[in-house]
Coordinates of C-alpha atoms and ligand atoms in Angstrom, one line a residue:
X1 CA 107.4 75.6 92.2
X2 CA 107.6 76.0 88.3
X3 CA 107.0 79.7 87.6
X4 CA 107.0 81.3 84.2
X5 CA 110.0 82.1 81.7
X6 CA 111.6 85.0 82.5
X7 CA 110.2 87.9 80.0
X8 CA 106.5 85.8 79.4
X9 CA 103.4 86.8 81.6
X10 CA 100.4 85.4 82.1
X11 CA 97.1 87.5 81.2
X12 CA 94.7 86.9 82.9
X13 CA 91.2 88.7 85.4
X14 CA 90.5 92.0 84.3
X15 CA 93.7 92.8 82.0
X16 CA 92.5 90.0 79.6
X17 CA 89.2 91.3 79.2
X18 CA 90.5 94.7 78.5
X19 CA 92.8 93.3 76.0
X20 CA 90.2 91.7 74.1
X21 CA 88.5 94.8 74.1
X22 CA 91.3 96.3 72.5
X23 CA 91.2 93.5 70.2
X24 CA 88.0 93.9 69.2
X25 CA 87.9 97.3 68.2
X26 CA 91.3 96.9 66.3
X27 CA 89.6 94.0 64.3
X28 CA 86.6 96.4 63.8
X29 CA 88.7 99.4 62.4
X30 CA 90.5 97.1 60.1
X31 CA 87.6 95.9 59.0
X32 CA 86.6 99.1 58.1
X33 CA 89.6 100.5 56.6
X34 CA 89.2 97.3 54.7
X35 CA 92.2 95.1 55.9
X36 CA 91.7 91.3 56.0
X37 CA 93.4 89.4 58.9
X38 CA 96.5 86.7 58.0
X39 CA 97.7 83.9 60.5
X40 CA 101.1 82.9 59.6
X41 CA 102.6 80.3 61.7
X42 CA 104.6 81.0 65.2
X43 CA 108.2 79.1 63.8
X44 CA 109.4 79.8 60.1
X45 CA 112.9 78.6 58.8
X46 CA 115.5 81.0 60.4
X47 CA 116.5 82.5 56.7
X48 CA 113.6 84.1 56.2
X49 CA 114.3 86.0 59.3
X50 CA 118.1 86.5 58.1
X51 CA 117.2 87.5 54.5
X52 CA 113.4 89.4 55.6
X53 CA 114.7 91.3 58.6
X54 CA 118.3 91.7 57.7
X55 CA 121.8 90.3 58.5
X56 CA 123.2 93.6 60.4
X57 CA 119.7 94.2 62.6
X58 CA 119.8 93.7 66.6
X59 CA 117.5 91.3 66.1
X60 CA 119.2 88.6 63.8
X61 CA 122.2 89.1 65.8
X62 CA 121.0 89.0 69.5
X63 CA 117.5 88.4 69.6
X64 CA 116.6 85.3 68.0
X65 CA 115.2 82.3 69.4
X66 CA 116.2 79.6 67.1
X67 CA 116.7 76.1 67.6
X68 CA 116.9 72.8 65.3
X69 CA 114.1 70.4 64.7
X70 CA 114.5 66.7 64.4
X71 CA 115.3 67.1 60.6
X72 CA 117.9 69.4 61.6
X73 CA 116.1 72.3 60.1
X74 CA 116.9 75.2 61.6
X75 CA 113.7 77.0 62.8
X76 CA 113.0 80.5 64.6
X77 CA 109.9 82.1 66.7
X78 CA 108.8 84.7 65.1
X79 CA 110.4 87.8 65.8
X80 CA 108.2 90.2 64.2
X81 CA 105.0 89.9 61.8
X82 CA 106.1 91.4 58.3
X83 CA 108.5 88.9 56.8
X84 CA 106.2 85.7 57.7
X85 CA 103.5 88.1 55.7
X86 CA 106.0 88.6 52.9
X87 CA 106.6 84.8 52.7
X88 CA 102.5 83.9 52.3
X89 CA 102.1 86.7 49.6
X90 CA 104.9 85.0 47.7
X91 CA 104.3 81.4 48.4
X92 CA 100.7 82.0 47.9
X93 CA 101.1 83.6 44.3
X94 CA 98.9 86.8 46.5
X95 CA 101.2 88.8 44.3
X96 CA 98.9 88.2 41.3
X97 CA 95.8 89.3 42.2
X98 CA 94.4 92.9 41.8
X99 CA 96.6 95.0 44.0
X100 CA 97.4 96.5 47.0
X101 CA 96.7 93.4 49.0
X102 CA 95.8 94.5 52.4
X103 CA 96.7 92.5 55.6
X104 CA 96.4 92.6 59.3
X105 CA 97.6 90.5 62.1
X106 CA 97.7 90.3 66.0
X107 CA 100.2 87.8 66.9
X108 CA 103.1 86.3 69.3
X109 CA 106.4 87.6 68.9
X110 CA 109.5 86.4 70.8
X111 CA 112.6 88.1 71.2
X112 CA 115.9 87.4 73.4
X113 CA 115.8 90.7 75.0
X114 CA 116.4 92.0 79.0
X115 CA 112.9 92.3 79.7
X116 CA 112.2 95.4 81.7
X117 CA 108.5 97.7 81.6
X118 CA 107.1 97.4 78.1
X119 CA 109.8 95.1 77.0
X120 CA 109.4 91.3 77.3
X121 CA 111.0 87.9 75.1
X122 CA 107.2 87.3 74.6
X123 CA 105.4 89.8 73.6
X124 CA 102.0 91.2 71.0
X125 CA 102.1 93.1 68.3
X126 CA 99.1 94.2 66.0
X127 CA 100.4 95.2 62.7
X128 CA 99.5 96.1 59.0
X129 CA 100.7 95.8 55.7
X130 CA 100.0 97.2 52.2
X131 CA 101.6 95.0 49.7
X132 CA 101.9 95.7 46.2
X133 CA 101.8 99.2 45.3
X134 CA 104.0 101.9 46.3
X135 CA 102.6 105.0 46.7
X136 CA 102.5 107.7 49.7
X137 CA 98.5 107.2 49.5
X138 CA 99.2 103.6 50.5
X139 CA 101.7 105.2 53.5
X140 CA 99.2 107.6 55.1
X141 CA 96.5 104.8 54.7
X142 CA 99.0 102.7 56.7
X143 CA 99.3 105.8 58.5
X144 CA 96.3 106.5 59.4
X145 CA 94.9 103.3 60.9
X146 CA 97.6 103.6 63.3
X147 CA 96.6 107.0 64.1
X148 CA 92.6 106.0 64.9
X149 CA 93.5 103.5 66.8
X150 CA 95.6 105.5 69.1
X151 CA 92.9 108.0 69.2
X152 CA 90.3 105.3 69.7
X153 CA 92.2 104.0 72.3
X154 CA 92.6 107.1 74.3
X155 CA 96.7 107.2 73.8
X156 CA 97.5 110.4 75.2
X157 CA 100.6 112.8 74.4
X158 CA 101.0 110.6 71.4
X159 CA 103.4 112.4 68.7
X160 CA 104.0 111.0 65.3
X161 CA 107.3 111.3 63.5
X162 CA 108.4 110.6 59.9
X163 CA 110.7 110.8 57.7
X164 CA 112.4 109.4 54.3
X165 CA 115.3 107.0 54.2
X166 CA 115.3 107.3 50.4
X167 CA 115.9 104.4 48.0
X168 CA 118.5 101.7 47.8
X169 CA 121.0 103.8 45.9
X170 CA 120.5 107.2 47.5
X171 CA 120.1 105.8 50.6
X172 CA 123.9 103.8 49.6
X173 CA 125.1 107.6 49.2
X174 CA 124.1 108.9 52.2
X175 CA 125.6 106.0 54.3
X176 CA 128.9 106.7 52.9
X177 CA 128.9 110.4 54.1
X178 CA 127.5 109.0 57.7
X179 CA 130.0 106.6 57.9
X180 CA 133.0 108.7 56.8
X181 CA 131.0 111.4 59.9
X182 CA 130.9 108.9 62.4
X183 CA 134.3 107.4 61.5
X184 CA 136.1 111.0 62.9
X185 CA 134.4 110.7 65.8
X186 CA 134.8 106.7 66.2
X187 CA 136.7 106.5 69.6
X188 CA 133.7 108.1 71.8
X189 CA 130.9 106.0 70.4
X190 CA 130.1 102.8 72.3
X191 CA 130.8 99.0 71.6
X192 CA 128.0 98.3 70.0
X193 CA 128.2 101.5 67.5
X194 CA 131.6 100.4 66.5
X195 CA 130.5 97.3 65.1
X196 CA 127.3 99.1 63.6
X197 CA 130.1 101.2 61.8
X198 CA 130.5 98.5 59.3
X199 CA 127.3 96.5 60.0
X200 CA 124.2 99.0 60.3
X201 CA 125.6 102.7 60.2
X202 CA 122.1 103.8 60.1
X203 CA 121.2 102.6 63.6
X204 CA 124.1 104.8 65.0
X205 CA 121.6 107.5 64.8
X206 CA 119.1 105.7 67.2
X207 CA 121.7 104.7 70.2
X208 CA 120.2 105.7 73.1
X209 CA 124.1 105.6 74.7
X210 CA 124.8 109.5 75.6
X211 CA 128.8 110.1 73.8
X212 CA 126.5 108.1 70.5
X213 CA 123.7 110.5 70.6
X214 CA 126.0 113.6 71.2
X215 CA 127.5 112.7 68.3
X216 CA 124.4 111.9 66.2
X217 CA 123.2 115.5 66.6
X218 CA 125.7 117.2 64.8
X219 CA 125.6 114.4 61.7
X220 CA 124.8 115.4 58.5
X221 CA 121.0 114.7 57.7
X222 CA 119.4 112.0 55.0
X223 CA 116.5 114.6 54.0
X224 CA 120.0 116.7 52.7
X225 CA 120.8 113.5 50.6
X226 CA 117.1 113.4 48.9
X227 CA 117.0 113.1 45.5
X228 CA 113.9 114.7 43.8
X229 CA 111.8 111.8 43.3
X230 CA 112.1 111.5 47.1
X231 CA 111.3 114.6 47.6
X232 CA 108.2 114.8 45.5
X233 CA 107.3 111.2 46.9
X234 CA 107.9 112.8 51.1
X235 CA 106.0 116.0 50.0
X236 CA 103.0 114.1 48.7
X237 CA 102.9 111.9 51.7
X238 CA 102.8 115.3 54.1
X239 CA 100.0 116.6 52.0
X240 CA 97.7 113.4 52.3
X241 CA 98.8 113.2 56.3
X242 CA 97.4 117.1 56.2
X243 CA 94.3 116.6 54.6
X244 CA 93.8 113.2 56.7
X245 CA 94.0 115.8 59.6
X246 CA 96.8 113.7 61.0
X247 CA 99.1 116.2 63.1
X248 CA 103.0 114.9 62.3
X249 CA 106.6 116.0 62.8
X250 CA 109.3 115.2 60.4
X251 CA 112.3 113.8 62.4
X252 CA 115.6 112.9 60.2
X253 CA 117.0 110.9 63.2
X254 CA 113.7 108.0 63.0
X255 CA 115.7 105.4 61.2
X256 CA 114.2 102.5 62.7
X257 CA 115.9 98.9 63.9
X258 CA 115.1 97.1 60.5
X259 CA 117.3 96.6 57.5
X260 CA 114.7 96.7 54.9
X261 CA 113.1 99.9 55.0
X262 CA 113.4 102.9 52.3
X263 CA 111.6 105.8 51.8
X264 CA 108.7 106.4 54.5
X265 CA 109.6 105.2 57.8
X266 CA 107.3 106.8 61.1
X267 CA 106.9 106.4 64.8
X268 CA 103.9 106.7 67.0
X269 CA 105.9 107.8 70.5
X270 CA 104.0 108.3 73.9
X271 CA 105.8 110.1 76.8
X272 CA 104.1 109.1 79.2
X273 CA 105.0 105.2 79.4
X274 CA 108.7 105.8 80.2
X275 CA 111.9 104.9 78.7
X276 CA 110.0 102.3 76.0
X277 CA 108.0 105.0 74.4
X278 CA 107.6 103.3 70.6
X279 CA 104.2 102.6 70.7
X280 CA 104.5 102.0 67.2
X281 CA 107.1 101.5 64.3
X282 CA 106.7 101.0 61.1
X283 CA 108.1 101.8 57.4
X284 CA 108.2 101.1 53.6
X285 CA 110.2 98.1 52.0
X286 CA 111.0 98.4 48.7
X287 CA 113.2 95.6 48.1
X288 CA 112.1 93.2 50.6
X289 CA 109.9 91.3 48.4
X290 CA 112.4 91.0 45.6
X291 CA 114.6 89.9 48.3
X292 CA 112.8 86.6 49.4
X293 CA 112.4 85.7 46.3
X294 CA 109.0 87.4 44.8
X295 CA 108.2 89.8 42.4
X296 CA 109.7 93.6 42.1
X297 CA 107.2 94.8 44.3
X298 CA 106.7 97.2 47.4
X299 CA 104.7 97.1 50.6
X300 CA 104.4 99.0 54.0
X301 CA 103.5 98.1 57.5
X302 CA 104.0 98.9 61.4
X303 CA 104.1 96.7 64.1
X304 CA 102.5 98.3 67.3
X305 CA 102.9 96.5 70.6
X306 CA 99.7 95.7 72.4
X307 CA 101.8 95.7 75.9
X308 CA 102.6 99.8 75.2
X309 CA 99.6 100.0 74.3
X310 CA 98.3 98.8 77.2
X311 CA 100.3 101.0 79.2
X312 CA 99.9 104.4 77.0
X313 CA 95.8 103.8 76.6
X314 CA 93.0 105.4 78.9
X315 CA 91.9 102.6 80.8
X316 CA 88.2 103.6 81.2
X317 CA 87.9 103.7 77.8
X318 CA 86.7 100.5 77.2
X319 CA 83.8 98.6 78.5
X320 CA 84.9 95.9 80.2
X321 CA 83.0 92.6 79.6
X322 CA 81.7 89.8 82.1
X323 CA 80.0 91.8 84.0
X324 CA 76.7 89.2 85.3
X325 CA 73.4 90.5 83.8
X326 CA 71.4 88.6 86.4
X327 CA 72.0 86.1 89.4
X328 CA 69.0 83.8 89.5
X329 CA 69.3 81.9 92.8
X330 CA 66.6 78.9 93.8
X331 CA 64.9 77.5 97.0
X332 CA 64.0 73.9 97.0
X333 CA 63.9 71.7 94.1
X334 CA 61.2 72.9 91.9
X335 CA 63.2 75.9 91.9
X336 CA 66.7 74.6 91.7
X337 CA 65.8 73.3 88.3
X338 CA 63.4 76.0 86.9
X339 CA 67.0 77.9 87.7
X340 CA 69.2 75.8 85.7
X341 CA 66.5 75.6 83.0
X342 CA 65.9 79.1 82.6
X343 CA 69.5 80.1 82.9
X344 CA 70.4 77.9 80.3
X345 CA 67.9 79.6 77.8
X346 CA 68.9 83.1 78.8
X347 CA 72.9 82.3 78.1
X348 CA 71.7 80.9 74.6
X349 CA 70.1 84.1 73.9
X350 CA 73.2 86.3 74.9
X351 CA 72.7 87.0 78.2
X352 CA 75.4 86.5 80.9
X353 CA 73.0 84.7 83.7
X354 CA 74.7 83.1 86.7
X355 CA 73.2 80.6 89.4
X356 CA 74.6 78.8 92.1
X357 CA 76.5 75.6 91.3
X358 CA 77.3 74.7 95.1
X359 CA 74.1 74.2 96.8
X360 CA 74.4 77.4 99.1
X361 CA 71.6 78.5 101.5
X362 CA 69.4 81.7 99.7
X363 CA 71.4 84.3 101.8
X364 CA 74.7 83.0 100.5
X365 CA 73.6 82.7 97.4
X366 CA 72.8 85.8 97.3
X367 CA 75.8 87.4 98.9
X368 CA 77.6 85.3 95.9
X369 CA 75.1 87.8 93.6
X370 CA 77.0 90.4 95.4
X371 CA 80.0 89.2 94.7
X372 CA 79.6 88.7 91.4
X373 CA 78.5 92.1 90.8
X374 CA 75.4 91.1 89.0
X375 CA 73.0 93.8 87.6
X376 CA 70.1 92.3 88.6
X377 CA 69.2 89.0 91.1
X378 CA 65.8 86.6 91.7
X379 CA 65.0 83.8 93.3
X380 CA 62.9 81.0 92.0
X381 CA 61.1 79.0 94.9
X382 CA 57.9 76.9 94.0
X383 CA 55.5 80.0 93.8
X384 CA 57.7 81.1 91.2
X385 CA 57.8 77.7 89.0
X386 CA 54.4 77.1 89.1
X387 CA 53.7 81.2 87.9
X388 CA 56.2 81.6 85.6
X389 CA 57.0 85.4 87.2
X390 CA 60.0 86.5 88.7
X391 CA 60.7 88.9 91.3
X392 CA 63.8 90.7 89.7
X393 CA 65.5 92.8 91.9
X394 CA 67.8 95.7 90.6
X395 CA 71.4 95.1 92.7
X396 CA 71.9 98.8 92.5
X397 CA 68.9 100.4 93.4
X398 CA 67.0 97.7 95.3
X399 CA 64.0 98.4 93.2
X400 CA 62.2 95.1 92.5
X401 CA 60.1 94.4 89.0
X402 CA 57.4 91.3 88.4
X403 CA 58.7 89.7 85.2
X404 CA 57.6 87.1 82.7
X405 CA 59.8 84.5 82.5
X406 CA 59.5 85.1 78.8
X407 CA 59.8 88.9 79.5
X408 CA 63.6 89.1 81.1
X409 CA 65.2 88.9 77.8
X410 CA 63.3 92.0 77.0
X411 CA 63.5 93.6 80.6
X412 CA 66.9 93.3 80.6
X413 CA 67.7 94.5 77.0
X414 CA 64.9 96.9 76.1
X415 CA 66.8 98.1 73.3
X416 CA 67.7 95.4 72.0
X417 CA 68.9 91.8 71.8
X418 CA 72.7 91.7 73.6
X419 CA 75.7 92.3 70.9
X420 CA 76.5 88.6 71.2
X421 CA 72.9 87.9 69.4
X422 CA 73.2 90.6 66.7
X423 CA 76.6 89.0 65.8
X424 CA 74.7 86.0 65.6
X425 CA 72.0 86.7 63.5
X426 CA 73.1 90.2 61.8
X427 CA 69.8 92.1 63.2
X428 CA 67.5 92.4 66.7
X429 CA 66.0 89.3 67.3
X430 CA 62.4 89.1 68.5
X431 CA 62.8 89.8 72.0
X432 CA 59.0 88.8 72.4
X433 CA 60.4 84.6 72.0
X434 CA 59.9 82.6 75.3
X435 CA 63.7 82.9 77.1
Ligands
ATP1 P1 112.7 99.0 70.3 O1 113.5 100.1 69.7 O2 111.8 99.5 71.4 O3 113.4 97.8 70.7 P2 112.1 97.9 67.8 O4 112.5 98.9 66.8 O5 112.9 96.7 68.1 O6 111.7 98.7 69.2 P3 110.0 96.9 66.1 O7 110.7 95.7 65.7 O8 109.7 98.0 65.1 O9 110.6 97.5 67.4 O10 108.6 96.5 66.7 C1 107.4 97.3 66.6 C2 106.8 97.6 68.0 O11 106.7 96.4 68.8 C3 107.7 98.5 68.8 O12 107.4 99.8 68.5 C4 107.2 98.1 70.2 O13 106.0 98.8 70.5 C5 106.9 96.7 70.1 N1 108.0 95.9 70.7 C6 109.2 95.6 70.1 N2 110.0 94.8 70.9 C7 109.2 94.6 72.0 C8 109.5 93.8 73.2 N3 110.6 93.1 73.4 N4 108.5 93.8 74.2 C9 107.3 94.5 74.0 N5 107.1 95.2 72.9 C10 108.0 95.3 71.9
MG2 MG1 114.2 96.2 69.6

């Protein structure tokens, strides 16, 4: 038996509708903080991902899946969402249009990692990015989406860290104290943070390994190293997250995985989800743009992974779709195709009606209704054809209601035409219109 790639998983039943739930309200809130979706594709060439993400970053050097097409390019899945952004804005000449230019995404992303609870080699992030203008207001609006959505969502013990990585060259300053820090201590850190000594200092601060972490308490701190434009720049940002209402904590040891970031970097972190408790990461990048070949200009993002998310959000929450507005079962022929007929009008208007598609007698039918948890059930014999009025019984409450057939629409939805219809047509429909 075939079974899927190790780290993939199949979505499917109840999980999938929850997630596009989810979905749906994250496309909503963008919409209203007024961020427009971008589909970049799944593969880019693998320098972007070299040059975007960074030479010295766990996931140029371990986590890549890269391969060579027939033209011997050499092509990579998409590890993450930002440079492929970066790449459009560029390619696209985005860059000279009125700035910021505000983009969203919910996409694929593939990483060679040992896959584990809320780690997987595919997995979905939904992330943001302000490009073109660097400014705290454009962090805490970056910020702050993240934060509604978690709150939306029903993320609980949720904290939110920040802190300032500086610029380029204050940022070159501090690294050389960290270094010289870690050097002294060199023989008790692990394998990995030996390399990162030379590589991705930085990252030293975010090893998880315990002699690593011991020693990261006691190193000196990057808010020591700020200069006063960073300061003014942090200060603003804290202001803006406290009038936002937005509860934070700064952290000096949130440095992130990523090579590119300066200044604002944050994480969203939920306890109660175990060991991978980043429900979302994101930061500023300065440089990044310049760097792939664009304009001197700035942007900021997060990436948040929908699979945490899943795991950190209230369930109940959302309402979960598919639920069967009504079962409308037949007896005899008249009736078997009055049912088809009027089911057929009824989905066209929005509603979810089921029949029976495998010629079952009236009581299995029914026990199918059951099954199907449908809200409300008939049956449509000859009587019922010629009169054009339903029996609809309530599945709940066994309480049984004589309905037009041009009624149900309206019996069903007294307040309204289903969301499916508004989204159609922008407003309530006449519910009076034969079904
Ligand atoms: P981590 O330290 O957990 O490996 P990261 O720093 O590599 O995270 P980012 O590159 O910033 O993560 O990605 C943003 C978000 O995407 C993370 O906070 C996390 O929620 C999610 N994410 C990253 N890698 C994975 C993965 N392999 N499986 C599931 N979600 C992931
Ligand atoms: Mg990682």
């Amino acid at each position: 038996m075939i079974k899927a790639v190790r780290g993939t998983k199949d979505i499917f039943g109840e999980d999938v509708r929850r997630l596009q739930r989810v979905e749906e309200i994250i496309r909503l809130t963008c919409d209203s903080f007024g961020f427009n979706e971008m589909r970049t594709p799944i593969f880019e060439e693998t320098a972007l991902f070299v040059r975007g993400v960074g030479e010295g970053t766990d996931i140029v050097q371990k986590e890549m899946y890269t391969f060579r097409t027939k033209g011997e390019t050499s092509v990579t899945l998409r590890p993450e969402g930002t440079a492929p952004v970066v790449r459009a804005f560029i390619e696209h000449g985005i860059y000279s249009q009125p700035q910021p230019t505000k983009i969203y995404y919910i996409i694929s992303c593939f990483r060679y990692e040992k896959p584990q609870a809320g780690r997987q080699r595919q997995f979905h992030q939904f992330g943001t990015e302000i490009l073109g203008v660097s400014s705290p207001m454009a962090d805490a609006e970056i910020i702050s989406i993240a934060h509604h959505v978690l709150e939306k969502l029903g993320v609980k013990s949720v904290k939110l860290y920040i802190n300032n990585l500086g610029t380029k060259e204050s940022r070159a300053a501090y690294l050389k104290v960290l270094a010289a820090y870690f050097r002294e201590g060199e023989g008790e850190l692990c394998e990995t943070c030996k390399t990162r000594l030379n590589s991705n200092t930085l990252r030293i601060l975010d090893c998880k390994a315990e002699p690593c972490s011991k020693l990261a308490d006691n190193a000196p701190s990057i808010l020591d190293s700020m200069d006063d434009d960073g300061r003014e720049y942090f200060g603003k940002l804290k202001n803006i997250l406290t009038s936002m209402g937005i509860a934070f904590e700064v952290n000096d040891r949130i440095v992130r995985g990523l090579d590119y970031y300066t200044r604002t970097v944050f994480e969203f972190v939920s306890d109660s989800i175990g060991a991978q408790g980043t429900v979302c990461g994101g930061g500023r990048y300065d440089n990044m743009i310049a760097e792939l070949g664009g304009p001197d200009m700035s942007g900021i993002g997060f990436g948040m992974g929908m699979e945490r998310l899943m795991l950190a959000m209230d369930p109940n929450c959302v309402a979960l779709s598919g639920r069967t507005d009504i079962f409308i079962g037949y007896i005899g022929g008249a009736g078997m195709y009055e049912a088809q007929g009027l089911v057929y009008r009824l989905r066209t208007r929005g509603i979810h009606a089921e029949s029976d598609s495998a010629e079952r007698s009236v009581k299995a039918q029914l026990k199918y209704a059951n099954k199907l948890g449908a809200r409300y059930s008939a049956i449509i014999g000859d009587d019922e054809a010629a009169s054009r009025v339903l029996k609809i019984k309530n599945m709940e409450t066994g309480e049984a209601t004589d309905v037009e057939f041009d009624g149900i629409v309206n019996f069903l939805y007294p307040q309204g035409a289903p969301f499916f219809e508004r989204m159609l047509h922008g407003a309530v429909s006449d519910t009076k219109e034969e079904a």
